[in-house]
């Protein structure tokens, strides 16, 4: 009997007729979940009881998690506690929740002020992931729905938020991301040449704003600005999306209207996250 065929941990039976459920992954996460505030140091026997597995099976999972630094072992007591990788995940979750809590009202203000949908995204490899999205409260034709929602992903190279997030990555990380990016043509003005994209990212760093002029889809324009944390690192991007059908004007004219409130919103979110620009 293989790991994925054997009984699941106690209390976690899950029906999955598609067959896409991973029991092994569930077991590993169950072991991590066993560490709580009042039970932060556990032995193999404690973990086996907590997840409903025998000791030898539990030990295999613990050995893997230890090798990956999600768990560490005290050399004297031989007991285990959460390692740096697990702690990093916890802080990342806290930071993400703090980010959306702080940004939400300011994104709504931005949407209401411009009349367009405002969003915030994070970088995940070659993609930008939407973590908040606010429509304007105005009852007007300026509001638009691109069928995007929290959790939606778009390729970073052809979106305004994506270009902001790529522009501020260190050169090594940027090169690794671009190596994984298929720069296919998606709109009439998509940048499909790596050197041209690199030049465009340099302009973003210089101006502090990224523009998407029909690079993702015909008729779609968007403008994005960076959000920084207390250390000054760019951790997110904020954008305003506009379609030519509701704003049939030049990019320059639209930028003059949208960029000032966009910059203010991004700056205020950064400020509330603790960022203080150097004088």
XYZ file of C-alpha atoms in Angstrom:
279
model
C 0.000 0.000 0.000
C 1.442 3.391 -1.014
C 1.270 6.569 1.060
C -1.530 7.977 -1.100
C -3.536 4.756 -0.833
C -3.301 4.313 2.938
C -5.771 5.815 5.416
C -5.809 9.564 5.829
C -4.980 11.338 9.079
C -7.688 11.161 11.731
C -10.504 13.668 11.340
C -9.468 14.805 7.858
C -11.276 12.441 5.506
C -12.058 14.223 2.269
C -14.190 13.114 -0.657
C -12.475 13.797 -3.957
C -13.964 11.881 -6.858
C -11.634 13.630 -9.303
C -8.623 11.872 -7.779
C -6.665 15.129 -7.575
C -6.383 15.124 -3.786
C -2.865 14.467 -2.427
C -2.903 12.540 0.838
C 0.865 12.944 1.203
C 0.580 16.721 1.024
C -2.333 16.644 3.468
C -0.242 14.628 5.919
C 2.673 17.038 5.716
C 0.412 20.011 6.316
C -1.312 18.183 9.172
C 2.043 17.698 10.871
C 2.838 21.403 10.509
C -0.619 22.285 11.847
C 0.019 20.201 14.965
C 2.449 22.862 16.207
C 0.394 25.445 18.087
C 1.039 28.190 20.582
C 0.760 25.902 23.611
C 2.296 22.888 21.820
C 5.205 24.423 19.969
C 7.694 21.600 20.745
C 6.625 18.038 19.923
C 8.184 14.602 19.724
C 7.461 11.910 17.150
C 4.970 10.197 19.469
C 3.155 13.503 20.050
C 2.968 14.176 16.321
C 1.824 10.645 15.522
C -1.063 10.974 17.974
C -1.965 14.444 16.709
C -2.266 13.390 13.070
C -3.449 9.811 13.552
C -0.492 8.013 11.957
C 1.923 5.397 13.239
C 5.372 6.488 14.398
C 7.338 5.150 11.416
C 5.097 6.906 8.890
C 5.140 10.092 10.918
C 8.933 9.941 11.103
C 9.235 9.783 7.298
C 7.171 12.924 6.878
C 8.995 14.691 9.691
C 12.370 13.780 8.146
C 11.296 15.326 4.839
C 9.959 18.472 6.491
C 13.165 18.767 8.490
C 15.314 18.467 5.377
C 13.247 21.232 3.761
C 13.667 23.389 6.912
C 9.953 23.557 7.699
C 10.761 21.739 10.963
C 13.886 21.703 13.118
C 15.033 19.211 15.733
C 16.492 20.035 19.104
C 19.736 17.962 19.231
C 19.399 17.413 22.987
C 15.714 16.574 23.480
C 15.255 15.136 19.947
C 11.935 16.972 19.797
C 10.814 19.180 16.928
C 9.691 22.762 16.454
C 8.779 24.909 13.450
C 11.729 25.899 11.268
C 12.565 29.052 9.303
C 10.642 28.082 6.152
C 7.408 27.682 8.118
C 8.039 30.935 9.967
C 8.656 32.736 6.677
C 5.292 31.489 5.390
C 3.603 32.777 8.521
C 5.136 36.213 8.191
C 4.258 36.294 4.487
C 0.624 35.563 5.336
C 0.599 38.260 8.011
C 2.171 40.773 5.635
C -0.348 39.934 2.923
C -3.292 40.376 5.299
C -1.847 43.641 6.577
C -1.329 44.843 3.017
C -4.912 44.260 1.920
C -6.316 45.648 5.173
C -4.357 48.862 4.753
C -4.871 49.177 1.012
C -8.575 48.364 0.732
C -10.080 51.743 1.689
C -7.458 53.634 -0.308
C -8.128 51.521 -3.397
C -11.831 52.276 -3.053
C -11.071 55.987 -2.813
C -8.913 55.724 -5.937
C -11.694 53.926 -7.819
C -14.282 56.494 -6.735
C -12.041 59.449 -7.572
C -11.178 58.253 -11.075
C -14.395 56.406 -11.883
C -12.378 53.364 -12.963
C -11.697 50.002 -11.345
C -8.636 50.001 -9.073
C -6.676 46.862 -8.211
C -3.641 45.688 -6.272
C -1.387 42.802 -7.247
C 1.623 40.848 -6.034
C 4.375 39.169 -8.016
C 4.426 35.372 -8.178
C 7.174 34.344 -10.577
C 6.209 35.395 -14.114
C 2.652 36.283 -13.034
C 0.917 39.106 -11.236
C -1.746 37.881 -8.783
C -4.700 40.106 -7.901
C -5.122 40.447 -4.122
C -7.691 43.262 -4.075
C -10.005 44.846 -6.614
C -12.393 47.758 -6.092
C -15.006 49.123 -8.476
C -16.043 52.746 -8.502
C -19.094 53.679 -6.457
C -20.174 56.051 -9.199
C -23.184 54.969 -11.180
C -21.604 55.672 -14.530
C -20.347 53.972 -17.649
C -16.770 54.520 -16.507
C -16.793 51.397 -14.381
C -15.706 48.266 -16.191
C -15.499 44.578 -15.472
C -12.651 42.583 -17.027
C -13.915 39.369 -15.431
C -11.029 39.561 -12.967
C -11.260 38.876 -9.263
C -9.073 38.332 -6.209
C -6.836 35.403 -7.074
C -6.819 36.059 -10.826
C -3.457 35.765 -12.533
C -2.120 37.629 -15.539
C 1.317 37.516 -17.182
C 3.537 40.206 -15.726
C 5.353 41.197 -18.938
C 2.247 42.653 -20.627
C 0.430 44.266 -17.697
C 1.031 47.568 -15.940
C 1.156 46.051 -12.447
C 3.374 43.264 -13.709
C 5.828 45.696 -15.248
C 6.030 47.629 -11.983
C 6.743 44.441 -10.042
C 9.343 43.285 -12.585
C 11.015 46.697 -12.787
C 12.070 46.655 -9.160
C 13.317 43.068 -8.980
C 17.061 42.575 -8.642
C 18.785 41.722 -11.944
C 19.341 38.052 -11.118
C 15.716 37.470 -10.084
C 14.462 39.397 -13.109
C 16.591 37.321 -15.461
C 15.266 34.103 -13.920
C 11.671 35.287 -14.288
C 12.148 36.346 -17.903
C 13.765 32.991 -18.665
C 10.445 31.408 -17.637
C 8.275 33.892 -19.549
C 6.710 33.118 -22.910
C 6.448 36.600 -24.381
C 3.607 35.763 -26.727
C 1.600 38.489 -28.470
C -1.652 39.108 -26.582
C -2.705 42.561 -27.750
C -1.914 44.795 -30.720
C 0.981 46.469 -28.880
C 2.418 43.601 -26.807
C 6.162 43.850 -26.228
C 7.500 40.497 -27.395
C 11.194 41.372 -27.472
C 13.153 40.863 -24.252
C 15.525 43.773 -24.850
C 12.600 46.131 -25.494
C 10.885 44.952 -22.320
C 14.070 45.512 -20.314
C 14.245 49.068 -21.688
C 10.587 49.624 -20.780
C 11.249 48.436 -17.230
C 14.108 50.922 -16.933
C 11.638 53.700 -17.846
C 9.285 52.465 -15.146
C 12.036 52.767 -12.532
C 12.788 56.261 -13.794
C 9.209 57.562 -13.875
C 7.665 55.540 -11.060
C 4.648 54.572 -13.185
C 4.045 51.760 -15.671
C 1.690 52.041 -18.622
C -0.038 49.223 -20.460
C -1.286 50.521 -23.803
C -3.212 47.655 -25.424
C -0.449 45.173 -24.583
C -2.698 42.671 -22.802
C -5.849 43.054 -24.894
C -7.252 45.332 -27.630
C -8.646 48.578 -26.256
C -7.361 48.049 -22.718
C -5.099 50.566 -21.043
C -3.890 50.578 -17.465
C -1.547 52.563 -15.261
C 0.273 51.196 -12.204
C 2.505 52.470 -9.399
C 4.648 50.644 -6.812
C 3.803 50.031 -3.166
C 6.765 49.843 -0.773
C 7.103 48.381 2.702
C 9.004 49.875 5.636
C 12.338 48.694 4.212
C 11.676 50.428 0.893
C 11.197 47.174 -1.020
C 8.466 47.133 -3.662
C 5.999 44.542 -2.370
C 2.935 45.250 -4.493
C 1.547 47.373 -7.285
C -1.646 49.411 -7.595
C -3.347 50.049 -10.903
C -6.259 51.744 -12.611
C -7.674 50.000 -15.693
C -9.426 51.887 -18.485
C -10.987 50.772 -21.773
C -11.031 52.858 -24.928
C -14.787 52.438 -25.172
C -15.277 54.502 -22.007
C -12.289 56.832 -22.415
C -11.552 57.308 -26.141
C -8.596 59.638 -25.729
C -4.816 59.584 -26.006
C -2.594 57.800 -23.527
C -1.028 61.138 -22.577
C -4.397 62.755 -21.834
C -5.527 59.753 -19.843
C -2.266 59.681 -17.898
C -2.744 63.320 -16.945
C -6.072 62.418 -15.428
C -5.259 59.094 -13.795
C -1.635 59.287 -12.688
C -1.920 61.943 -9.931
C -4.555 60.071 -7.851
C -2.789 56.774 -8.610
C 0.524 58.081 -7.300
C -1.185 59.509 -4.207
C -2.894 56.201 -3.444
C 0.305 54.160 -3.855
C 2.274 56.654 -1.751
C -0.326 56.630 1.032
C -0.481 52.825 1.137
C 3.325 52.746 1.326
C 3.292 55.330 4.102
C 0.817 53.292 6.140
C 3.045 50.253 5.700
C 5.860 52.218 7.303
C 7.735 53.456 4.240
C 9.473 56.803 4.605
C 11.239 58.101 1.472
C 14.756 59.377 1.908
C 14.971 63.218 1.834
